[in-house]
């Protein structure tokens, strides 16, 4: 340990940093590794951003994002005081963890899922308690051990549940999540980063159980990953408490203007969702024809595994071809390729190259 490292908290020295998907800095790539939307955002977003950049930069932004909350509330069927804005949904996750989980306390999460969750616990000097998914990515009763099992819930303060999940793209039915929340001895955050590509959502659960919260992002379905905007739907009393924890101006004027324009253009969302789902269905069928096991995805990506050969060489071969997908290896679970849904041309190129590499491997063996 260096002299400089000694100044940092032990939790920071020991933790592994979150590793995002590769962002190439030079040359042309087909980028299918970070679940970005392959299409540009609504034209209304561009117009709103341009206007805000000209008119508002000399002033502080609205600290509560009132215009966004009013329009989002109309879309979601809640009141504005049920919504908290964030600098991406990661900001929402950070605010919740800071507010609810202290040193030595527990954050529960499923495994495998979004690796940032454990990082947030470590930043708090807290424990992260991982409960394995079943082989079909359902959750057993271990995740929802609640009031009848006090020893299993010592110091448990919060649970995160991504739905749809990453990397699998699978989704638990809202009724099952409602049952889990009823049994848990702590609040439950349902991370719905990909839910606009799914068949349902958990917003109605929030209205009936004050300990259920739902987080959303505009990065995926609204094609605004570069803008950084997310939000939370929760009981107003929870929102009131979380406002004490968030940064004073955690969303800038440009992101607020763009996000408000985005959520206002629901016709754009419907059209984009249709295109992404159609491509997802087509690529799922073709990947299965190529010998992959592909889970039925409810997100804008698919999770692909194989038993007949390792998949990491396929990832590396695609990268040499300047096609980026995400290779992910989960100790105690296994590895696979997570492939984002791109445009039809991008997916055709990726599938064609995969077919070539698989055929070459078969011929060489």
mmCIF file with all atom_site columns, C-alpha atoms in Angstrom, residues 35-46 49 68 71-77 83 89 192-197 201 203 215-231 233 255-276 300:
data_model
loop_
_atom_site.group_PDB
_atom_site.id
_atom_site.type_symbol
_atom_site.label_atom_id
_atom_site.label_alt_id
_atom_site.label_comp_id
_atom_site.label_asym_id
_atom_site.label_entity_id
_atom_site.label_seq_id
_atom_site.pdbx_PDB_ins_code
_atom_site.Cartn_x
_atom_site.Cartn_y
_atom_site.Cartn_z
_atom_site.occupancy
_atom_site.B_iso_or_equiv
_atom_site.pdbx_formal_charge
_atom_site.auth_seq_id
_atom_site.auth_comp_id
_atom_site.auth_asym_id
_atom_site.auth_atom_id
_atom_site.pdbx_PDB_model_num
ATOM 1  C CA . UNK A 1 35  ? -27.444 -1.903 -24.370 1.00 0.00 ? 35  UNK A CA 1
ATOM 2  C CA . UNK A 1 36  ? -27.700 1.509  -25.962 1.00 0.00 ? 36  UNK A CA 1
ATOM 3  C CA . UNK A 1 37  ? -30.615 2.235  -28.246 1.00 0.00 ? 37  UNK A CA 1
ATOM 4  C CA . UNK A 1 38  ? -29.422 1.967  -31.870 1.00 0.00 ? 38  UNK A CA 1
ATOM 5  C CA . UNK A 1 39  ? -31.717 4.767  -33.055 1.00 0.00 ? 39  UNK A CA 1
ATOM 6  C CA . UNK A 1 40  ? -31.526 8.540  -32.479 1.00 0.00 ? 40  UNK A CA 1
ATOM 7  C CA . UNK A 1 41  ? -33.888 10.070 -29.909 1.00 0.00 ? 41  UNK A CA 1
ATOM 8  C CA . UNK A 1 42  ? -37.083 11.928 -30.641 1.00 0.00 ? 42  UNK A CA 1
ATOM 9  C CA . UNK A 1 43  ? -36.566 15.117 -32.677 1.00 0.00 ? 43  UNK A CA 1
ATOM 10 C CA . UNK A 1 44  ? -38.381 16.941 -29.884 1.00 0.00 ? 44  UNK A CA 1
ATOM 11 C CA . UNK A 1 45  ? -35.493 16.092 -27.575 1.00 0.00 ? 45  UNK A CA 1
ATOM 12 C CA . UNK A 1 46  ? -32.932 17.702 -29.868 1.00 0.00 ? 46  UNK A CA 1
ATOM 13 C CA . UNK A 1 49  ? -31.801 20.589 -25.702 1.00 0.00 ? 49  UNK A CA 1
ATOM 14 C CA . UNK A 1 68  ? -40.493 16.522 -15.945 1.00 0.00 ? 68  UNK A CA 1
ATOM 15 C CA . UNK A 1 71  ? -45.434 15.139 -17.437 1.00 0.00 ? 71  UNK A CA 1
ATOM 16 C CA . UNK A 1 72  ? -44.056 11.809 -16.205 1.00 0.00 ? 72  UNK A CA 1
ATOM 17 C CA . UNK A 1 73  ? -46.809 11.634 -13.603 1.00 0.00 ? 73  UNK A CA 1
ATOM 18 C CA . UNK A 1 74  ? -49.414 11.991 -16.337 1.00 0.00 ? 74  UNK A CA 1
ATOM 19 C CA . UNK A 1 75  ? -47.807 9.215  -18.388 1.00 0.00 ? 75  UNK A CA 1
ATOM 20 C CA . UNK A 1 76  ? -47.456 6.847  -15.421 1.00 0.00 ? 76  UNK A CA 1
ATOM 21 C CA . UNK A 1 77  ? -50.736 7.533  -13.660 1.00 0.00 ? 77  UNK A CA 1
ATOM 22 C CA . UNK A 1 83  ? -41.368 11.078 -8.551  1.00 0.00 ? 83  UNK A CA 1
ATOM 23 C CA . UNK A 1 89  ? -30.912 5.650  -12.610 1.00 0.00 ? 89  UNK A CA 1
ATOM 24 C CA . UNK A 1 192 ? -36.923 -1.236 -14.333 1.00 0.00 ? 192 UNK A CA 1
ATOM 25 C CA . UNK A 1 193 ? -34.130 0.075  -16.560 1.00 0.00 ? 193 UNK A CA 1
ATOM 26 C CA . UNK A 1 194 ? -35.329 -2.109 -19.465 1.00 0.00 ? 194 UNK A CA 1
ATOM 27 C CA . UNK A 1 195 ? -39.036 -2.299 -18.743 1.00 0.00 ? 195 UNK A CA 1
ATOM 28 C CA . UNK A 1 196 ? -40.211 -0.337 -21.785 1.00 0.00 ? 196 UNK A CA 1
ATOM 29 C CA . UNK A 1 197 ? -39.227 -3.371 -23.881 1.00 0.00 ? 197 UNK A CA 1
ATOM 30 C CA . UNK A 1 201 ? -44.227 -3.277 -15.119 1.00 0.00 ? 201 UNK A CA 1
ATOM 31 C CA . UNK A 1 203 ? -45.811 0.807  -11.093 1.00 0.00 ? 203 UNK A CA 1
ATOM 32 C CA . UNK A 1 215 ? -36.535 3.119  -10.763 1.00 0.00 ? 215 UNK A CA 1
ATOM 33 C CA . UNK A 1 216 ? -36.466 3.986  -14.451 1.00 0.00 ? 216 UNK A CA 1
ATOM 34 C CA . UNK A 1 217 ? -33.909 5.360  -16.909 1.00 0.00 ? 217 UNK A CA 1
ATOM 35 C CA . UNK A 1 218 ? -34.178 7.227  -20.196 1.00 0.00 ? 218 UNK A CA 1
ATOM 36 C CA . UNK A 1 219 ? -30.860 5.748  -21.369 1.00 0.00 ? 219 UNK A CA 1
ATOM 37 C CA . UNK A 1 220 ? -32.312 2.667  -23.075 1.00 0.00 ? 220 UNK A CA 1
ATOM 38 C CA . UNK A 1 221 ? -35.840 3.047  -24.421 1.00 0.00 ? 221 UNK A CA 1
ATOM 39 C CA . UNK A 1 222 ? -35.634 6.803  -25.010 1.00 0.00 ? 222 UNK A CA 1
ATOM 40 C CA . UNK A 1 223 ? -32.153 6.639  -26.626 1.00 0.00 ? 223 UNK A CA 1
ATOM 41 C CA . UNK A 1 224 ? -30.628 9.092  -24.144 1.00 0.00 ? 224 UNK A CA 1
ATOM 42 C CA . UNK A 1 225 ? -27.670 7.193  -22.663 1.00 0.00 ? 225 UNK A CA 1
ATOM 43 C CA . UNK A 1 226 ? -25.464 10.237 -23.272 1.00 0.00 ? 226 UNK A CA 1
ATOM 44 C CA . UNK A 1 227 ? -27.847 12.577 -21.464 1.00 0.00 ? 227 UNK A CA 1
ATOM 45 C CA . UNK A 1 228 ? -27.836 10.759 -18.071 1.00 0.00 ? 228 UNK A CA 1
ATOM 46 C CA . UNK A 1 229 ? -31.342 10.934 -16.693 1.00 0.00 ? 229 UNK A CA 1
ATOM 47 C CA . UNK A 1 230 ? -33.362 8.564  -14.529 1.00 0.00 ? 230 UNK A CA 1
ATOM 48 C CA . UNK A 1 231 ? -36.121 8.766  -11.967 1.00 0.00 ? 231 UNK A CA 1
ATOM 49 C CA . UNK A 1 233 ? -41.436 6.268  -8.464  1.00 0.00 ? 233 UNK A CA 1
ATOM 50 C CA . UNK A 1 255 ? -30.900 16.961 -19.215 1.00 0.00 ? 255 UNK A CA 1
ATOM 51 C CA . UNK A 1 256 ? -34.158 18.129 -17.638 1.00 0.00 ? 256 UNK A CA 1
ATOM 52 C CA . UNK A 1 257 ? -35.260 19.781 -20.876 1.00 0.00 ? 257 UNK A CA 1
ATOM 53 C CA . UNK A 1 258 ? -34.325 16.743 -22.968 1.00 0.00 ? 258 UNK A CA 1
ATOM 54 C CA . UNK A 1 259 ? -35.924 14.282 -20.569 1.00 0.00 ? 259 UNK A CA 1
ATOM 55 C CA . UNK A 1 260 ? -39.175 16.227 -20.419 1.00 0.00 ? 260 UNK A CA 1
ATOM 56 C CA . UNK A 1 261 ? -39.381 16.366 -24.209 1.00 0.00 ? 261 UNK A CA 1
ATOM 57 C CA . UNK A 1 262 ? -38.576 12.653 -24.436 1.00 0.00 ? 262 UNK A CA 1
ATOM 58 C CA . UNK A 1 263 ? -41.254 11.426 -22.066 1.00 0.00 ? 263 UNK A CA 1
ATOM 59 C CA . UNK A 1 264 ? -43.747 13.765 -23.703 1.00 0.00 ? 264 UNK A CA 1
ATOM 60 C CA . UNK A 1 265 ? -43.267 12.028 -27.078 1.00 0.00 ? 265 UNK A CA 1
ATOM 61 C CA . UNK A 1 266 ? -44.940 8.711  -26.325 1.00 0.00 ? 266 UNK A CA 1
ATOM 62 C CA . UNK A 1 267 ? -45.647 8.028  -30.000 1.00 0.00 ? 267 UNK A CA 1
ATOM 63 C CA . UNK A 1 268 ? -41.888 7.967  -30.647 1.00 0.00 ? 268 UNK A CA 1
ATOM 64 C CA . UNK A 1 269 ? -41.464 5.493  -27.779 1.00 0.00 ? 269 UNK A CA 1
ATOM 65 C CA . UNK A 1 270 ? -44.152 3.167  -29.145 1.00 0.00 ? 270 UNK A CA 1
ATOM 66 C CA . UNK A 1 271 ? -42.572 3.126  -32.607 1.00 0.00 ? 271 UNK A CA 1
ATOM 67 C CA . UNK A 1 272 ? -39.058 2.606  -31.277 1.00 0.00 ? 272 UNK A CA 1
ATOM 68 C CA . UNK A 1 273 ? -40.170 -0.165 -28.953 1.00 0.00 ? 273 UNK A CA 1
ATOM 69 C CA . UNK A 1 274 ? -41.823 -1.967 -31.871 1.00 0.00 ? 274 UNK A CA 1
ATOM 70 C CA . UNK A 1 275 ? -38.627 -1.846 -33.950 1.00 0.00 ? 275 UNK A CA 1
ATOM 71 C CA . UNK A 1 276 ? -36.388 -3.070 -31.134 1.00 0.00 ? 276 UNK A CA 1
ATOM 72 C CA . UNK A 1 300 ? -33.153 -4.708 -25.499 1.00 0.00 ? 300 UNK A CA 1
#
